PDB file of C-alpha atoms in Angstrom:
ATOM      1  CA  ALA A1405     -24.143 -81.534 -63.715  1.00  0.00           C
ATOM      2  CA  GLN A1406     -27.859 -81.556 -64.649  1.00  0.00           C
ATOM      3  CA  SER A1407     -29.606 -78.184 -65.166  1.00  0.00           C
ATOM      4  CA  VAL A1408     -33.315 -77.082 -65.524  1.00  0.00           C
ATOM      5  CA  THR A1409     -34.663 -74.095 -67.569  1.00  0.00           C
ATOM      6  CA  GLN A1410     -37.849 -72.605 -67.427  1.00  0.00           C
ATOM      7  CA  LEU A1411     -38.259 -70.231 -70.102  1.00  0.00           C
ATOM      8  CA  ASP A1412     -40.984 -68.154 -68.574  1.00  0.00           C
ATOM      9  CA  SER A1413     -40.544 -66.307 -65.290  1.00  0.00           C
ATOM     10  CA  GLN A1414     -44.121 -65.332 -65.438  1.00  0.00           C
ATOM     11  CA  VAL A1415     -47.466 -66.552 -67.329  1.00  0.00           C
ATOM     12  CA  PRO A1416     -50.464 -64.529 -66.884  1.00  0.00           C
ATOM     13  CA  VAL A1417     -53.773 -66.031 -68.211  1.00  0.00           C
ATOM     14  CA  PHE A1418     -57.509 -65.669 -68.224  1.00  0.00           C
ATOM     15  CA  GLU A1419     -59.449 -68.173 -65.762  1.00  0.00           C
ATOM     16  CA  GLU A1420     -60.653 -71.317 -67.983  1.00  0.00           C
ATOM     17  CA  ALA A1421     -57.942 -70.560 -70.475  1.00  0.00           C
ATOM     18  CA  PRO A1422     -55.317 -73.122 -71.356  1.00  0.00           C
ATOM     19  CA  VAL A1423     -51.795 -72.809 -70.215  1.00  0.00           C
ATOM     20  CA  GLU A1424     -48.302 -74.467 -70.970  1.00  0.00           C
ATOM     21  CA  LEU A1425     -45.328 -73.845 -68.398  1.00  0.00           C
ATOM     22  CA  ARG A1426     -42.123 -74.805 -70.443  1.00  0.00           C
ATOM     23  CA  CYS A1427     -39.316 -76.749 -69.001  1.00  0.00           C
ATOM     24  CA  ASN A1428     -36.124 -77.859 -70.701  1.00  0.00           C
ATOM     25  CA  TYR A1429     -33.530 -79.949 -68.803  1.00  0.00           C
ATOM     26  CA  SER A1430     -29.940 -81.038 -69.832  1.00  0.00           C
ATOM     27  CA  SER A1431     -29.498 -84.575 -71.395  1.00  0.00           C
ATOM     28  CA  SER A1432     -28.696 -87.300 -69.388  1.00  0.00           C
ATOM     29  CA  VAL A1433     -28.770 -91.386 -69.600  1.00  0.00           C
ATOM     30  CA  SER A1434     -31.540 -91.468 -67.003  1.00  0.00           C
ATOM     31  CA  VAL A1435     -33.827 -88.728 -66.094  1.00  0.00           C
ATOM     32  CA  TYR A1436     -36.311 -88.355 -63.452  1.00  0.00           C
ATOM     33  CA  LEU A1437     -38.314 -85.114 -63.591  1.00  0.00           C
ATOM     34  CA  PHE A1438     -40.811 -83.371 -61.321  1.00  0.00           C
ATOM     35  CA  TRP A1439     -43.272 -80.613 -61.142  1.00  0.00           C
ATOM     36  CA  TYR A1440     -43.392 -78.886 -57.793  1.00  0.00           C
ATOM     37  CA  VAL A1441     -46.109 -76.295 -56.865  1.00  0.00           C
ATOM     38  CA  GLN A1442     -45.533 -73.245 -54.370  1.00  0.00           C
ATOM     39  CA  TYR A1443     -48.649 -71.571 -53.371  1.00  0.00           C
ATOM     40  CA  PRO A1444     -48.129 -68.123 -51.693  1.00  0.00           C
ATOM     41  CA  ASN A1445     -46.257 -68.343 -48.174  1.00  0.00           C
ATOM     42  CA  GLN A1446     -46.321 -72.098 -48.605  1.00  0.00           C
ATOM     43  CA  GLY A1447     -43.994 -74.969 -48.972  1.00  0.00           C
ATOM     44  CA  LEU A1448     -43.141 -77.282 -51.888  1.00  0.00           C
ATOM     45  CA  GLN A1449     -45.988 -79.671 -53.259  1.00  0.00           C
ATOM     46  CA  LEU A1450     -45.095 -82.318 -55.632  1.00  0.00           C
ATOM     47  CA  LEU A1451     -47.394 -81.857 -58.380  1.00  0.00           C
ATOM     48  CA  LEU A1452     -46.308 -84.767 -60.596  1.00  0.00           C
ATOM     49  CA  LYS A1453     -43.448 -87.003 -61.621  1.00  0.00           C
ATOM     50  CA  TYR A1454     -42.093 -88.869 -64.480  1.00  0.00           C
ATOM     51  CA  LEU A1455     -39.788 -91.802 -63.381  1.00  0.00           C
ATOM     52  CA  SER A1456     -40.369 -94.303 -66.422  1.00  0.00           C
ATOM     53  CA  GLY A1457     -43.157 -95.564 -68.586  1.00  0.00           C
ATOM     54  CA  SER A1458     -45.744 -93.734 -69.977  1.00  0.00           C
ATOM     55  CA  THR A1459     -44.491 -90.446 -71.153  1.00  0.00           C
ATOM     56  CA  LEU A1460     -47.598 -88.583 -70.330  1.00  0.00           C
ATOM     57  CA  VAL A1461     -48.163 -88.023 -66.564  1.00  0.00           C
ATOM     58  CA  LYS A1462     -50.995 -86.344 -64.923  1.00  0.00           C
ATOM     59  CA  SER A1463     -51.988 -84.767 -61.571  1.00  0.00           C
ATOM     60  CA  ILE A1464     -55.250 -85.105 -59.540  1.00  0.00           C
ATOM     61  CA  ASN A1465     -55.899 -81.506 -60.130  1.00  0.00           C
ATOM     62  CA  GLY A1466     -55.779 -81.615 -64.047  1.00  0.00           C
ATOM     63  CA  PHE A1467     -52.324 -80.779 -64.792  1.00  0.00           C
ATOM     64  CA  GLU A1468     -50.332 -83.032 -67.092  1.00  0.00           C
ATOM     65  CA  ALA A1469     -46.812 -83.293 -68.406  1.00  0.00           C
ATOM     66  CA  GLU A1470     -45.405 -84.856 -71.159  1.00  0.00           C
ATOM     67  CA  PHE A1471     -41.567 -86.185 -71.083  1.00  0.00           C
ATOM     68  CA  ASN A1472     -40.085 -85.577 -74.507  1.00  0.00           C
ATOM     69  CA  LYS A1473     -36.531 -87.046 -74.783  1.00  0.00           C
ATOM     70  CA  SER A1474     -35.311 -86.035 -77.969  1.00  0.00           C
ATOM     71  CA  GLN A1475     -36.402 -82.213 -77.087  1.00  0.00           C
ATOM     72  CA  THR A1476     -35.186 -82.746 -73.827  1.00  0.00           C
ATOM     73  CA  SER A1477     -38.359 -81.193 -72.408  1.00  0.00           C
ATOM     74  CA  PHE A1478     -41.091 -81.630 -69.791  1.00  0.00           C
ATOM     75  CA  HIS A1479     -43.501 -79.142 -70.346  1.00  0.00           C
ATOM     76  CA  LEU A1480     -46.807 -78.484 -67.955  1.00  0.00           C
ATOM     77  CA  ARG A1481     -50.033 -78.189 -69.224  1.00  0.00           C
ATOM     78  CA  LYS A1482     -53.713 -77.758 -68.227  1.00  0.00           C
ATOM     79  CA  PRO A1483     -56.555 -77.093 -70.630  1.00  0.00           C
ATOM     80  CA  SER A1484     -58.574 -74.951 -68.340  1.00  0.00           C
ATOM     81  CA  VAL A1485     -57.042 -72.837 -65.357  1.00  0.00           C
ATOM     82  CA  HIS A1486     -58.918 -72.012 -62.247  1.00  0.00           C
ATOM     83  CA  ILE A1487     -58.121 -69.005 -59.961  1.00  0.00           C
ATOM     84  CA  SER A1488     -56.767 -71.217 -57.420  1.00  0.00           C
ATOM     85  CA  ASP A1489     -53.806 -72.538 -59.811  1.00  0.00           C
ATOM     86  CA  THR A1490     -52.339 -69.179 -59.122  1.00  0.00           C
ATOM     87  CA  ALA A1491     -48.925 -70.250 -57.855  1.00  0.00           C
ATOM     88  CA  GLU A1492     -45.114 -70.491 -58.434  1.00  0.00           C
ATOM     89  CA  TYR A1493     -44.476 -73.797 -60.632  1.00  0.00           C
ATOM     90  CA  PHE A1494     -40.981 -75.358 -60.245  1.00  0.00           C
ATOM     91  CA  CYS A1495     -39.583 -77.908 -62.841  1.00  0.00           C
ATOM     92  CA  ALA A1496     -37.023 -80.150 -61.192  1.00  0.00           C
ATOM     93  CA  VAL A1497     -34.499 -82.897 -61.924  1.00  0.00           C
ATOM     94  CA  SER A1498     -32.961 -85.706 -59.894  1.00  0.00           C
ATOM     95  CA  GLU A1499     -29.053 -85.787 -60.167  1.00  0.00           C
ATOM     96  CA  GLY A1500     -27.135 -88.873 -58.689  1.00  0.00           C
ATOM     97  CA  ILE A1501     -24.725 -88.237 -55.817  1.00  0.00           C
ATOM     98  CA  MET A1502     -21.768 -90.337 -56.104  1.00  0.00           C
ATOM     99  CA  ALA A1503     -21.652 -91.180 -52.467  1.00  0.00           C
ATOM    100  CA  GLY A1504     -25.240 -92.432 -52.871  1.00  0.00           C
ATOM    101  CA  GLY A1505     -28.639 -90.963 -53.071  1.00  0.00           C
ATOM    102  CA  PHE A1506     -29.650 -88.152 -55.174  1.00  0.00           C
ATOM    103  CA  LYS A1507     -30.275 -84.365 -55.112  1.00  0.00           C
ATOM    104  CA  THR A1508     -32.850 -82.393 -56.790  1.00  0.00           C
ATOM    105  CA  ILE A1509     -31.903 -79.442 -59.129  1.00  0.00           C
ATOM    106  CA  PHE A1510     -34.816 -76.980 -59.607  1.00  0.00           C
ATOM    107  CA  GLY A1511     -35.312 -74.355 -62.517  1.00  0.00           C
ATOM    108  CA  ALA A1512     -35.691 -70.929 -61.686  1.00  0.00           C
ATOM    109  CA  GLY A1513     -39.856 -71.066 -61.162  1.00  0.00           C
ATOM    110  CA  THR A1514     -42.427 -69.767 -63.354  1.00  0.00           C
ATOM    111  CA  ARG A1515     -45.105 -67.657 -61.391  1.00  0.00           C
ATOM    112  CA  LEU A1516     -48.646 -68.598 -62.802  1.00  0.00           C
ATOM    113  CA  PHE A1517     -50.939 -65.703 -62.335  1.00  0.00           C
ATOM    114  CA  VAL A1518     -54.933 -66.520 -63.075  1.00  0.00           C
ATOM    115  CA  LYS A1519     -56.911 -63.564 -63.892  1.00  0.00           C
ATOM    116  CA  ALA A1520     -60.656 -63.463 -63.796  1.00  0.00           C
TER     117      ALA A1520
ATOM    118  CA  GLU B1327     -49.633 -90.285 -44.992  1.00  0.00           C
ATOM    119  CA  PRO B1328     -46.086 -89.942 -43.596  1.00  0.00           C
ATOM    120  CA  GLU B1329     -44.610 -86.429 -44.120  1.00  0.00           C
ATOM    121  CA  VAL B1330     -41.760 -84.529 -43.348  1.00  0.00           C
ATOM    122  CA  THR B1331     -42.042 -81.765 -40.270  1.00  0.00           C
ATOM    123  CA  GLN B1332     -40.137 -78.763 -39.623  1.00  0.00           C
ATOM    124  CA  THR B1333     -39.817 -76.684 -36.843  1.00  0.00           C
ATOM    125  CA  PRO B1334     -40.101 -73.693 -36.070  1.00  0.00           C
ATOM    126  CA  SER B1335     -42.070 -72.382 -39.183  1.00  0.00           C
ATOM    127  CA  HIS B1336     -40.731 -68.824 -38.587  1.00  0.00           C
ATOM    128  CA  GLN B1337     -37.392 -67.929 -37.101  1.00  0.00           C
ATOM    129  CA  VAL B1338     -36.003 -64.392 -36.387  1.00  0.00           C
ATOM    130  CA  THR B1339     -32.558 -63.806 -35.207  1.00  0.00           C
ATOM    131  CA  GLN B1340     -30.079 -61.346 -35.200  1.00  0.00           C
ATOM    132  CA  MET B1341     -26.732 -61.057 -36.990  1.00  0.00           C
ATOM    133  CA  GLY B1342     -23.885 -63.255 -35.637  1.00  0.00           C
ATOM    134  CA  GLN B1343     -26.443 -65.350 -33.780  1.00  0.00           C
ATOM    135  CA  GLU B1344     -26.525 -69.217 -34.014  1.00  0.00           C
ATOM    136  CA  VAL B1345     -29.549 -70.867 -35.228  1.00  0.00           C
ATOM    137  CA  ILE B1346     -30.874 -74.472 -35.275  1.00  0.00           C
ATOM    138  CA  LEU B1347     -33.418 -75.522 -37.459  1.00  0.00           C
ATOM    139  CA  ARG B1348     -35.209 -78.908 -36.996  1.00  0.00           C
ATOM    140  CA  CYS B1349     -36.438 -81.507 -39.184  1.00  0.00           C
ATOM    141  CA  VAL B1350     -38.226 -84.880 -38.506  1.00  0.00           C
ATOM    142  CA  PRO B1351     -37.694 -86.943 -41.963  1.00  0.00           C
ATOM    143  CA  ILE B1352     -40.222 -89.648 -42.802  1.00  0.00           C
ATOM    144  CA  SER B1353     -39.346 -92.435 -40.431  1.00  0.00           C
ATOM    145  CA  ASN B1354     -37.963 -95.069 -42.837  1.00  0.00           C
ATOM    146  CA  HIS B1355     -36.130 -92.930 -44.954  1.00  0.00           C
ATOM    147  CA  LEU B1356     -32.180 -93.010 -45.458  1.00  0.00           C
ATOM    148  CA  TYR B1357     -31.187 -89.789 -47.177  1.00  0.00           C
ATOM    149  CA  PHE B1358     -31.731 -86.483 -45.601  1.00  0.00           C
ATOM    150  CA  TYR B1359     -31.323 -83.139 -47.309  1.00  0.00           C
ATOM    151  CA  TRP B1360     -31.512 -79.356 -46.923  1.00  0.00           C
ATOM    152  CA  TYR B1361     -32.307 -76.865 -49.503  1.00  0.00           C
ATOM    153  CA  ARG B1362     -32.540 -73.259 -49.193  1.00  0.00           C
ATOM    154  CA  GLN B1363     -34.722 -70.451 -51.188  1.00  0.00           C
ATOM    155  CA  ILE B1364     -33.856 -66.764 -50.924  1.00  0.00           C
ATOM    156  CA  LEU B1365     -37.103 -64.947 -51.588  1.00  0.00           C
ATOM    157  CA  GLY B1366     -38.026 -64.822 -55.305  1.00  0.00           C
ATOM    158  CA  GLN B1367     -35.342 -67.160 -56.128  1.00  0.00           C
ATOM    159  CA  LYS B1368     -35.206 -70.781 -57.183  1.00  0.00           C
ATOM    160  CA  VAL B1369     -34.352 -73.600 -54.566  1.00  0.00           C
ATOM    161  CA  GLU B1370     -31.090 -74.633 -54.262  1.00  0.00           C
ATOM    162  CA  PHE B1371     -29.399 -77.825 -52.858  1.00  0.00           C
ATOM    163  CA  LEU B1372     -27.334 -77.297 -49.652  1.00  0.00           C
ATOM    164  CA  VAL B1373     -26.528 -80.670 -48.422  1.00  0.00           C
ATOM    165  CA  SER B1374     -27.303 -84.300 -48.472  1.00  0.00           C
ATOM    166  CA  PHE B1375     -26.814 -86.765 -45.658  1.00  0.00           C
ATOM    167  CA  TYR B1376     -26.385 -90.562 -45.421  1.00  0.00           C
ATOM    168  CA  ASN B1377     -25.244 -93.145 -43.071  1.00  0.00           C
ATOM    169  CA  ASN B1378     -24.389 -90.553 -40.472  1.00  0.00           C
ATOM    170  CA  GLU B1379     -22.271 -88.372 -42.716  1.00  0.00           C
ATOM    171  CA  ILE B1380     -22.474 -85.610 -45.196  1.00  0.00           C
ATOM    172  CA  SER B1381     -22.264 -87.253 -48.857  1.00  0.00           C
ATOM    173  CA  GLU B1382     -22.554 -84.144 -50.659  1.00  0.00           C
ATOM    174  CA  LYS B1383     -22.473 -80.467 -50.139  1.00  0.00           C
ATOM    175  CA  SER B1384     -22.682 -77.521 -52.482  1.00  0.00           C
ATOM    176  CA  GLU B1385     -20.600 -74.369 -52.487  1.00  0.00           C
ATOM    177  CA  ILE B1386     -23.510 -72.481 -50.332  1.00  0.00           C
ATOM    178  CA  PHE B1387     -22.735 -74.935 -47.276  1.00  0.00           C
ATOM    179  CA  ASP B1388     -19.561 -73.482 -45.769  1.00  0.00           C
ATOM    180  CA  ASP B1389     -17.950 -73.717 -42.451  1.00  0.00           C
ATOM    181  CA  GLN B1390     -20.925 -71.626 -40.986  1.00  0.00           C
ATOM    182  CA  PHE B1391     -23.248 -74.671 -41.832  1.00  0.00           C
ATOM    183  CA  SER B1392     -23.272 -77.918 -40.204  1.00  0.00           C
ATOM    184  CA  VAL B1393     -26.002 -80.833 -39.915  1.00  0.00           C
ATOM    185  CA  GLU B1394     -26.342 -83.412 -37.481  1.00  0.00           C
ATOM    186  CA  ARG B1395     -28.963 -86.515 -36.725  1.00  0.00           C
ATOM    187  CA  PRO B1396     -28.452 -86.633 -32.958  1.00  0.00           C
ATOM    188  CA  ASP B1397     -31.205 -89.154 -32.584  1.00  0.00           C
ATOM    189  CA  GLY B1398     -33.084 -91.750 -34.768  1.00  0.00           C
ATOM    190  CA  SER B1399     -35.642 -89.291 -35.863  1.00  0.00           C
ATOM    191  CA  ASN B1400     -34.280 -85.735 -35.948  1.00  0.00           C
ATOM    192  CA  PHE B1401     -32.207 -83.901 -38.445  1.00  0.00           C
ATOM    193  CA  THR B1402     -30.963 -80.410 -37.858  1.00  0.00           C
ATOM    194  CA  LEU B1403     -29.107 -77.690 -39.857  1.00  0.00           C
ATOM    195  CA  LYS B1404     -27.168 -75.398 -37.574  1.00  0.00           C
ATOM    196  CA  ILE B1405     -25.668 -72.074 -39.021  1.00  0.00           C
ATOM    197  CA  ARG B1406     -23.166 -70.705 -36.332  1.00  0.00           C
ATOM    198  CA  SER B1407     -23.090 -67.251 -36.949  1.00  0.00           C
ATOM    199  CA  THR B1408     -25.958 -65.902 -39.102  1.00  0.00           C
ATOM    200  CA  LYS B1409     -25.481 -63.256 -41.592  1.00  0.00           C
ATOM    201  CA  LEU B1410     -27.904 -61.261 -43.455  1.00  0.00           C
ATOM    202  CA  GLU B1411     -27.930 -63.063 -46.497  1.00  0.00           C
ATOM    203  CA  ASP B1412     -28.731 -66.099 -44.432  1.00  0.00           C
ATOM    204  CA  SER B1413     -32.424 -65.256 -44.732  1.00  0.00           C
ATOM    205  CA  ALA B1414     -34.243 -67.752 -46.559  1.00  0.00           C
ATOM    206  CA  MET B1415     -36.683 -70.572 -46.528  1.00  0.00           C
ATOM    207  CA  TYR B1416     -35.109 -73.460 -45.827  1.00  0.00           C
ATOM    208  CA  PHE B1417     -36.467 -76.994 -46.615  1.00  0.00           C
ATOM    209  CA  CYS B1418     -35.718 -80.184 -45.286  1.00  0.00           C
ATOM    210  CA  ALA B1419     -36.364 -83.501 -47.328  1.00  0.00           C
ATOM    211  CA  SER B1420     -35.730 -87.196 -47.222  1.00  0.00           C
ATOM    212  CA  SER B1421     -36.015 -90.075 -49.432  1.00  0.00           C
ATOM    213  CA  ASP B1422     -35.790 -94.025 -49.053  1.00  0.00           C
ATOM    214  CA  GLY B1423     -33.105 -94.346 -51.636  1.00  0.00           C
ATOM    215  CA  THR B1424     -35.135 -95.397 -54.631  1.00  0.00           C
ATOM    216  CA  GLU B1425     -33.627 -95.367 -58.287  1.00  0.00           C
ATOM    217  CA  SER B1426     -35.590 -92.300 -59.010  1.00  0.00           C
ATOM    218  CA  GLY B1427     -34.281 -90.317 -55.899  1.00  0.00           C
ATOM    219  CA  GLU B1428     -37.826 -88.683 -55.185  1.00  0.00           C
ATOM    220  CA  GLN B1429     -37.541 -86.694 -52.301  1.00  0.00           C
ATOM    221  CA  TYR B1430     -40.355 -85.591 -49.816  1.00  0.00           C
ATOM    222  CA  PHE B1431     -40.135 -81.832 -48.683  1.00  0.00           C
ATOM    223  CA  GLY B1432     -40.958 -80.525 -45.514  1.00  0.00           C
ATOM    224  CA  PRO B1433     -43.207 -77.112 -45.305  1.00  0.00           C
ATOM    225  CA  GLY B1434     -40.187 -75.057 -44.625  1.00  0.00           C
ATOM    226  CA  THR B1435     -38.607 -72.900 -42.010  1.00  0.00           C
ATOM    227  CA  ARG B1436     -38.474 -69.309 -42.829  1.00  0.00           C
ATOM    228  CA  LEU B1437     -35.344 -67.563 -41.264  1.00  0.00           C
ATOM    229  CA  THR B1438     -35.106 -63.939 -40.909  1.00  0.00           C
ATOM    230  CA  VAL B1439     -31.912 -62.225 -39.812  1.00  0.00           C
ATOM    231  CA  THR B1440     -31.933 -58.755 -38.925  1.00  0.00           C
TER     232      THR B1440
END
C-alpha cells in the first residue's frame, strides 16, 4: 500500500521568505502525486498535481513542486510567501483499487504559518 | 466549472442518532468516494463506490456506515448510530475514472456528535 510522509508538521516563516514543504512517498511503478491546500475552516483545494511529463509542476499562485523519482519526493516550494498562504498543506498520492478506480492517500499535513 | 457539492455544511446530532450526509458529484463522473478528517488529523479514506456497489472500504467503514446512490445525482453516507468519535469533517469526492485517479473534493460536512 502507498504511504505519504510529510516530514514537518509545522513550518513558521516570515512573509516574503522562501519556503519548502517536504513530502516523500512510498515507491511504486506508476505514481500520481498531488498537493492540496486547506484554509482554516474550509475544504480541500487542489493546488497542483503531477501526472506525467515534466517533473516540475506549477500552480497559479506561485507554488511549484518537483517530482523526484530517485528520491521518491514531491516537495512543495514557493520563493516568496504571503500572509494569505497560511494554511494546512497535504501531500497525496493515488492508489489503485482492484475493483477499479483509485483512492487518495494523504500525508499528515504541514501547517504553514506566515508571520508578518 | 463543475464542482462537487455537499449538504449540510454542518450537522449536529446526539450520540446514537442516525445521520445522512449528502453529496452531489460531478455529473459525468463514475467513481464516488467518502473521506473523513478528524479535527487536527489527516484525511482518511472511508469508501469508494462504482457501478452501484462498494469497490473498496477501509477498516473505519464498519457496519454502522453505509453508502447509497439513490438516484442519478446524489451520493449519500449514512451513519446508523453515531458515536462521539464520529465527529469529523466528511468529504465527498468523485472522479471520471481517468488513469491518474484525480479526484474532485466537495467542501465537506462538519459532523458534531454530542
